[in-house]
Short mmCIF file of C-alpha atoms in Angstrom, two decimals:
data_model
loop_
_atom_site.label_atom_id
_atom_site.label_comp_id
_atom_site.label_asym_id
_atom_site.label_seq_id
_atom_site.Cartn_x
_atom_site.Cartn_y
_atom_site.Cartn_z
CA MET A 1 -1.45 -6.06 -17.29
CA LEU A 2 1.86 -4.19 -16.39
CA PHE A 3 3.18 -3.20 -13.17
CA ASN A 4 4.06 0.53 -12.72
CA PRO A 5 4.11 1.84 -9.33
CA LYS A 6 4.32 5.49 -10.45
CA GLU A 7 1.13 5.27 -12.69
CA THR A 8 -2.30 6.39 -11.17
CA THR A 9 -4.15 3.88 -13.37
CA SER A 10 -3.09 0.37 -14.20
CA GLU A 11 -2.91 -0.80 -17.79
CA THR A 12 -5.58 -3.53 -17.35
CA SER A 13 -8.62 -4.65 -19.36
CA THR A 14 -11.03 -7.49 -19.40
CA LEU A 15 -10.81 -10.15 -22.10
CA TRP A 16 -13.93 -12.20 -22.80
CA LEU A 17 -13.29 -15.63 -24.30
CA TYR A 18 -15.53 -18.36 -25.82
CA CYS A 19 -13.92 -21.81 -26.49
CA SER A 20 -15.47 -24.68 -28.29
CA GLN A 21 -13.95 -27.91 -29.79
CA LYS A 22 -12.41 -26.04 -32.84
CA LEU A 23 -13.01 -22.36 -32.14
CA VAL A 24 -11.69 -19.60 -29.82
CA VAL A 25 -13.43 -16.28 -29.93
CA THR A 26 -12.15 -13.32 -27.88
CA ALA A 27 -13.74 -9.98 -27.28
CA ARG A 28 -12.39 -6.74 -25.63
CA TYR A 29 -13.18 -3.18 -25.35
CA LYS A 30 -9.56 -1.94 -26.06
CA PRO A 31 -6.50 -3.47 -27.57
CA LEU A 32 -4.52 -5.86 -25.25
CA ARG A 33 -0.82 -5.89 -25.51
CA PHE A 34 -0.59 -9.54 -24.97
CA ILE A 35 -3.08 -10.50 -27.66
CA GLU A 36 -1.59 -8.05 -30.14
CA TRP A 37 1.82 -9.79 -29.45
CA MET A 38 0.38 -13.28 -29.83
CA LEU A 39 -1.68 -12.95 -33.06
CA PRO A 40 1.33 -12.70 -35.41
CA ARG A 41 2.89 -15.63 -33.60
CA LEU A 42 0.11 -18.07 -33.69
CA ALA A 43 1.79 -20.30 -36.22
CA ALA A 44 4.91 -20.51 -34.14
CA LEU A 45 2.99 -21.59 -30.95
CA LYS A 46 2.35 -25.04 -32.26
CA VAL A 47 -1.06 -25.63 -30.70
CA SER A 48 -3.20 -28.37 -32.15
CA SER A 49 -6.57 -27.57 -30.44
CA SER A 50 -8.58 -24.72 -29.13
CA THR A 51 -8.09 -25.92 -25.62
CA GLU A 52 -4.32 -26.05 -25.89
CA LEU A 53 -4.56 -22.37 -27.00
CA LEU A 54 -6.80 -21.55 -23.97
CA ALA A 55 -4.30 -23.34 -21.63
CA PHE A 56 -1.41 -21.21 -23.12
CA LEU A 57 -3.40 -18.01 -22.55
CA LEU A 58 -4.09 -19.05 -19.02
CA GLU A 59 -0.53 -19.89 -18.26
CA GLU A 60 0.70 -16.68 -19.64
CA GLN A 61 -1.72 -14.76 -17.56
CA GLU A 62 -0.51 -16.62 -14.48
CA GLU A 63 3.13 -15.70 -15.24
CA VAL A 64 2.31 -12.05 -15.72
CA LEU A 65 0.36 -11.91 -12.49
CA GLU A 66 3.20 -13.61 -10.69
CA GLN A 67 5.67 -11.14 -12.07
CA VAL A 68 3.35 -8.19 -11.05
CA VAL A 69 3.21 -9.72 -7.39
CA ARG A 70 6.94 -10.05 -7.27
CA GLN A 71 7.56 -6.51 -8.41
CA ALA A 72 4.94 -5.14 -6.15
CA SER A 73 6.42 -7.03 -3.25
CA ARG A 74 9.97 -5.56 -3.92
CA HIS A 75 8.46 -2.06 -4.16
CA VAL A 76 6.69 -2.68 -0.82
CA ASP A 77 10.04 -3.92 0.74
CA ALA A 78 11.67 -0.61 -0.40
CA ILE A 79 8.80 1.49 1.10
CA GLU A 80 9.19 -0.47 4.32
CA GLU A 81 12.83 0.29 4.47
CA ARG A 82 12.07 3.96 3.89
CA LEU A 83 9.47 4.02 6.52
CA LEU A 84 12.04 4.96 9.17
CA SER A 85 12.92 8.06 7.24
CA ASN A 86 10.98 11.30 7.03
CA HIS A 87 9.37 10.60 3.70
CA VAL A 88 6.03 9.83 5.28
CA GLN A 89 3.89 11.66 2.81
CA ARG A 90 5.66 9.94 -0.16
CA ASN A 91 5.26 6.54 1.42
CA ARG A 92 1.57 6.97 2.04
CA ALA A 93 1.01 8.09 -1.56
CA ASP A 94 2.95 5.21 -3.00
CA LEU A 95 1.20 2.68 -0.81
CA ALA A 96 -2.25 4.03 -1.57
CA ARG A 97 -1.63 3.96 -5.28
CA LEU A 98 -0.10 0.48 -5.08
CA ARG A 99 -2.96 -0.83 -2.94
CA ARG A 100 -5.59 0.49 -5.42
CA MET A 101 -3.74 -1.16 -8.37
CA LEU A 102 -3.48 -4.55 -6.64
CA LEU A 103 -7.15 -4.38 -5.54
CA ARG A 104 -8.13 -3.83 -9.14
CA PHE A 105 -6.21 -6.89 -10.25
CA GLN A 106 -7.79 -8.92 -7.48
CA ARG A 107 -11.29 -7.85 -8.48
CA LEU A 108 -10.65 -8.81 -12.06
CA LEU A 109 -8.93 -12.18 -11.44
CA ALA A 110 -10.48 -13.50 -8.31
CA PRO A 111 -13.44 -15.23 -10.03
CA GLU A 112 -11.11 -17.30 -12.36
CA PRO A 113 -10.18 -20.08 -10.08
CA ALA A 114 -13.87 -20.71 -9.18
CA ALA A 115 -14.87 -20.78 -12.80
CA MET A 116 -11.94 -23.28 -13.43
CA PHE A 117 -12.89 -25.57 -10.65
CA ARG A 118 -16.55 -25.70 -12.08
CA LEU A 119 -15.05 -26.56 -15.44
CA LEU A 120 -12.81 -29.27 -13.99
CA ASN A 121 -15.66 -30.90 -12.02
CA ARG A 122 -17.59 -31.51 -15.27
CA PRO A 123 -15.28 -31.12 -18.29
CA PRO A 124 -16.50 -31.49 -21.66
CA ALA A 125 -16.02 -34.80 -23.45
CA TRP A 126 -13.97 -33.15 -26.24
CA ILE A 127 -11.35 -31.87 -23.91
CA ASP A 128 -8.31 -34.05 -23.65
CA ARG A 129 -7.16 -35.47 -20.32
CA ALA A 130 -3.73 -33.69 -20.75
CA VAL A 131 -5.32 -30.40 -21.32
CA VAL A 132 -7.65 -30.94 -18.19
CA GLN A 133 -4.55 -31.76 -16.16
CA GLU A 134 -2.92 -28.53 -17.41
CA PHE A 135 -6.13 -26.55 -16.34
CA ARG A 136 -5.88 -28.15 -13.00
CA GLN A 137 -2.24 -27.27 -12.64
CA PHE A 138 -2.97 -23.81 -13.77
CA THR A 139 -5.80 -23.41 -11.29
CA GLU A 140 -3.62 -24.53 -8.30
CA GLU A 141 -0.86 -22.31 -9.23
CA PHE A 142 -3.09 -19.31 -9.95
CA THR A 143 -4.79 -19.85 -6.56
CA VAL A 144 -1.45 -19.68 -4.80
CA VAL A 145 -0.64 -16.32 -6.73
CA LEU A 146 -3.83 -14.94 -5.71
CA ASN A 147 -3.27 -15.81 -2.14
CA ASP A 148 0.05 -14.03 -2.36
CA LEU A 149 -1.64 -11.13 -3.83
CA SER A 150 -4.13 -10.88 -1.04
CA GLY A 151 -1.22 -11.24 1.49
CA LEU A 152 0.49 -8.40 -0.13
CA ILE A 153 -2.55 -6.32 0.00
CA GLU A 154 -2.94 -7.02 3.70
CA ARG A 155 0.74 -6.09 4.23
CA ILE A 156 0.25 -2.82 2.57
CA SER A 157 -2.70 -2.13 4.80
CA LEU A 158 -0.72 -2.77 7.85
CA LEU A 159 2.09 -0.48 6.67
CA GLN A 160 -0.55 2.11 6.01
CA GLU A 161 -1.81 1.87 9.57
CA GLU A 162 1.82 2.02 10.81
CA ILE A 163 2.56 5.26 8.93
CA THR A 164 -1.00 6.74 10.17
CA ALA A 165 -0.01 5.73 13.75
CA ARG A 166 3.39 7.28 13.45
CA GLN A 167 1.90 10.47 12.10
CA MET A 168 -0.62 10.61 14.98
CA GLU A 169 2.17 10.06 17.46
CA GLN A 170 4.26 12.91 15.93
CA SER A 171 1.25 15.22 15.91
CA ASN A 172 0.50 14.36 19.59
CA ARG A 173 4.06 15.11 20.50
CA THR A 174 3.89 18.47 18.67
CA LEU A 175 0.75 19.50 20.32
CA TYR A 176 2.05 18.48 23.77
CA THR A 177 5.23 20.62 23.11
CA LEU A 178 3.13 23.64 22.17
CA THR A 179 0.95 23.16 25.20
CA VAL A 180 3.98 22.96 27.52
CA ILE A 181 5.39 26.18 25.98
CA THR A 182 2.07 27.82 26.38
CA VAL A 183 1.84 26.87 30.10
CA LEU A 184 5.38 27.69 30.83
CA ALA A 185 4.73 31.24 29.61
CA LEU A 186 1.83 31.75 31.96
CA PRO A 187 3.86 32.59 35.08
CA ILE A 188 5.80 35.24 33.22
CA ASN A 189 2.59 36.92 31.91
CA ILE A 190 0.94 36.69 35.34
CA VAL A 191 3.94 38.17 37.10
CA ALA A 192 4.30 40.90 34.48
CA GLY A 193 0.70 41.70 34.83
CA PHE A 194 0.80 42.08 38.60
CA PHE A 195 3.94 44.03 38.73
CA GLY A 196 2.74 46.25 35.88
CA MET A 197 -0.15 47.61 38.05
CA ASN A 198 0.27 51.24 39.18
CA VAL A 199 -0.68 50.58 42.84
CA GLY A 200 1.22 50.89 45.97
CA GLY A 201 2.63 47.91 48.01
CA ILE A 202 4.23 46.06 45.04
CA PRO A 203 6.95 43.68 46.44
CA LEU A 204 10.53 44.47 45.75
CA SER A 205 9.59 47.87 44.46
CA ALA A 206 12.22 49.57 46.76
CA ASN A 207 14.82 46.92 46.30
CA HIS A 208 17.62 47.84 43.84
CA HIS A 209 18.01 44.17 42.93
CA GLY A 210 14.36 43.53 42.84
CA PHE A 211 14.15 43.04 39.08
CA MET A 212 17.05 40.57 38.98
CA LEU A 213 15.49 38.70 41.90
CA LEU A 214 12.19 38.48 40.12
CA VAL A 215 13.70 37.31 36.79
CA LEU A 216 15.78 34.75 38.81
CA ILE A 217 12.78 33.28 40.43
CA VAL A 218 10.60 33.10 37.34
CA GLY A 219 13.58 31.69 35.45
CA ILE A 220 14.14 28.85 37.95
CA PHE A 221 10.52 27.99 38.12
CA THR A 222 10.17 28.05 34.35
CA VAL A 223 13.31 25.90 33.72
CA GLY A 224 12.30 23.47 36.47
CA ALA A 225 8.77 23.09 35.19
CA GLY A 226 10.00 22.77 31.53
CA TYR A 227 12.51 20.09 32.54
CA LEU A 228 9.76 18.09 34.23
CA ALA A 229 7.34 18.49 31.50
CA PHE A 230 9.78 17.58 28.53
CA ARG A 231 11.12 14.64 30.61
CA ARG A 232 7.56 13.37 30.84
CA ARG A 233 7.14 13.70 27.14
CA ASP A 234 10.17 11.70 26.55
CA ASP A 235 8.63 8.94 28.72
CA LEU A 236 5.46 8.86 26.86
#
C-alpha cells in the first residue's frame, strides 16, 4: 500500500491470512511488496511463534497506513493553500483522485478493528498474554489511524464543496455581467430602431446637433445604469 497522489489507481491488494499455533498461511491474488520484502528476512526477524509474526505484520500495516494518512494530509494542506489561486480544475481533480484512494483504503481496512476486538474478547489458549497485549495495543492504534483517515476524507469532502461553491459563485457573477451588458445595450438598439424609421416627425431631425445630443443622452443613461448594476454586483 503506497501513497501516490498522481496515480489514478492505488497500489493495494487484499491479503488473506490463517494463523494457528505453529503455522501462518497467507494467500493473495497478486504479489505484495511488503510480503516479498519480508520473506528473505524471516530469519532476521527473530520471531518465536506464529502469533508474534502476525503481530509484526499488523504493526507494519499500521505504520504504513499512518504514513499514508500523514502524506495525504500534507497533500491536502497544499491543495488547501492553492485553493485561493486560479487552479480550481487542478484542485478538483487532485481532491477527487485522493478521496477515491482513501475511500478504497478505508473499505479494505475498516473491518480489521472489529475482527481484532472479537479475537481479544475470546483469545485462544495458545496465544501468549504478551502477544494479546500487543494485539490490543495494535487495535487501539489502528482505530485511531482509521479515525484520522475518516476525518481526512471528510475534510476533502468539505474542500470539494468549497471549490464547487466558488465555481458556482464565479459562474453566477459571469452570467450577471453578461445579463447587465445585454440589458444596457437595449436602449441603444431601441433608439437606433426608432430613429432609423423613414417617417416624418422624428425628434431632433432638424437640429444640427441632434446626433450628438442623442449620443450624449444614451451615453449618460448607459453609464449610469451600468454603474448602478455593477455596484450592485459587487455588493452581492
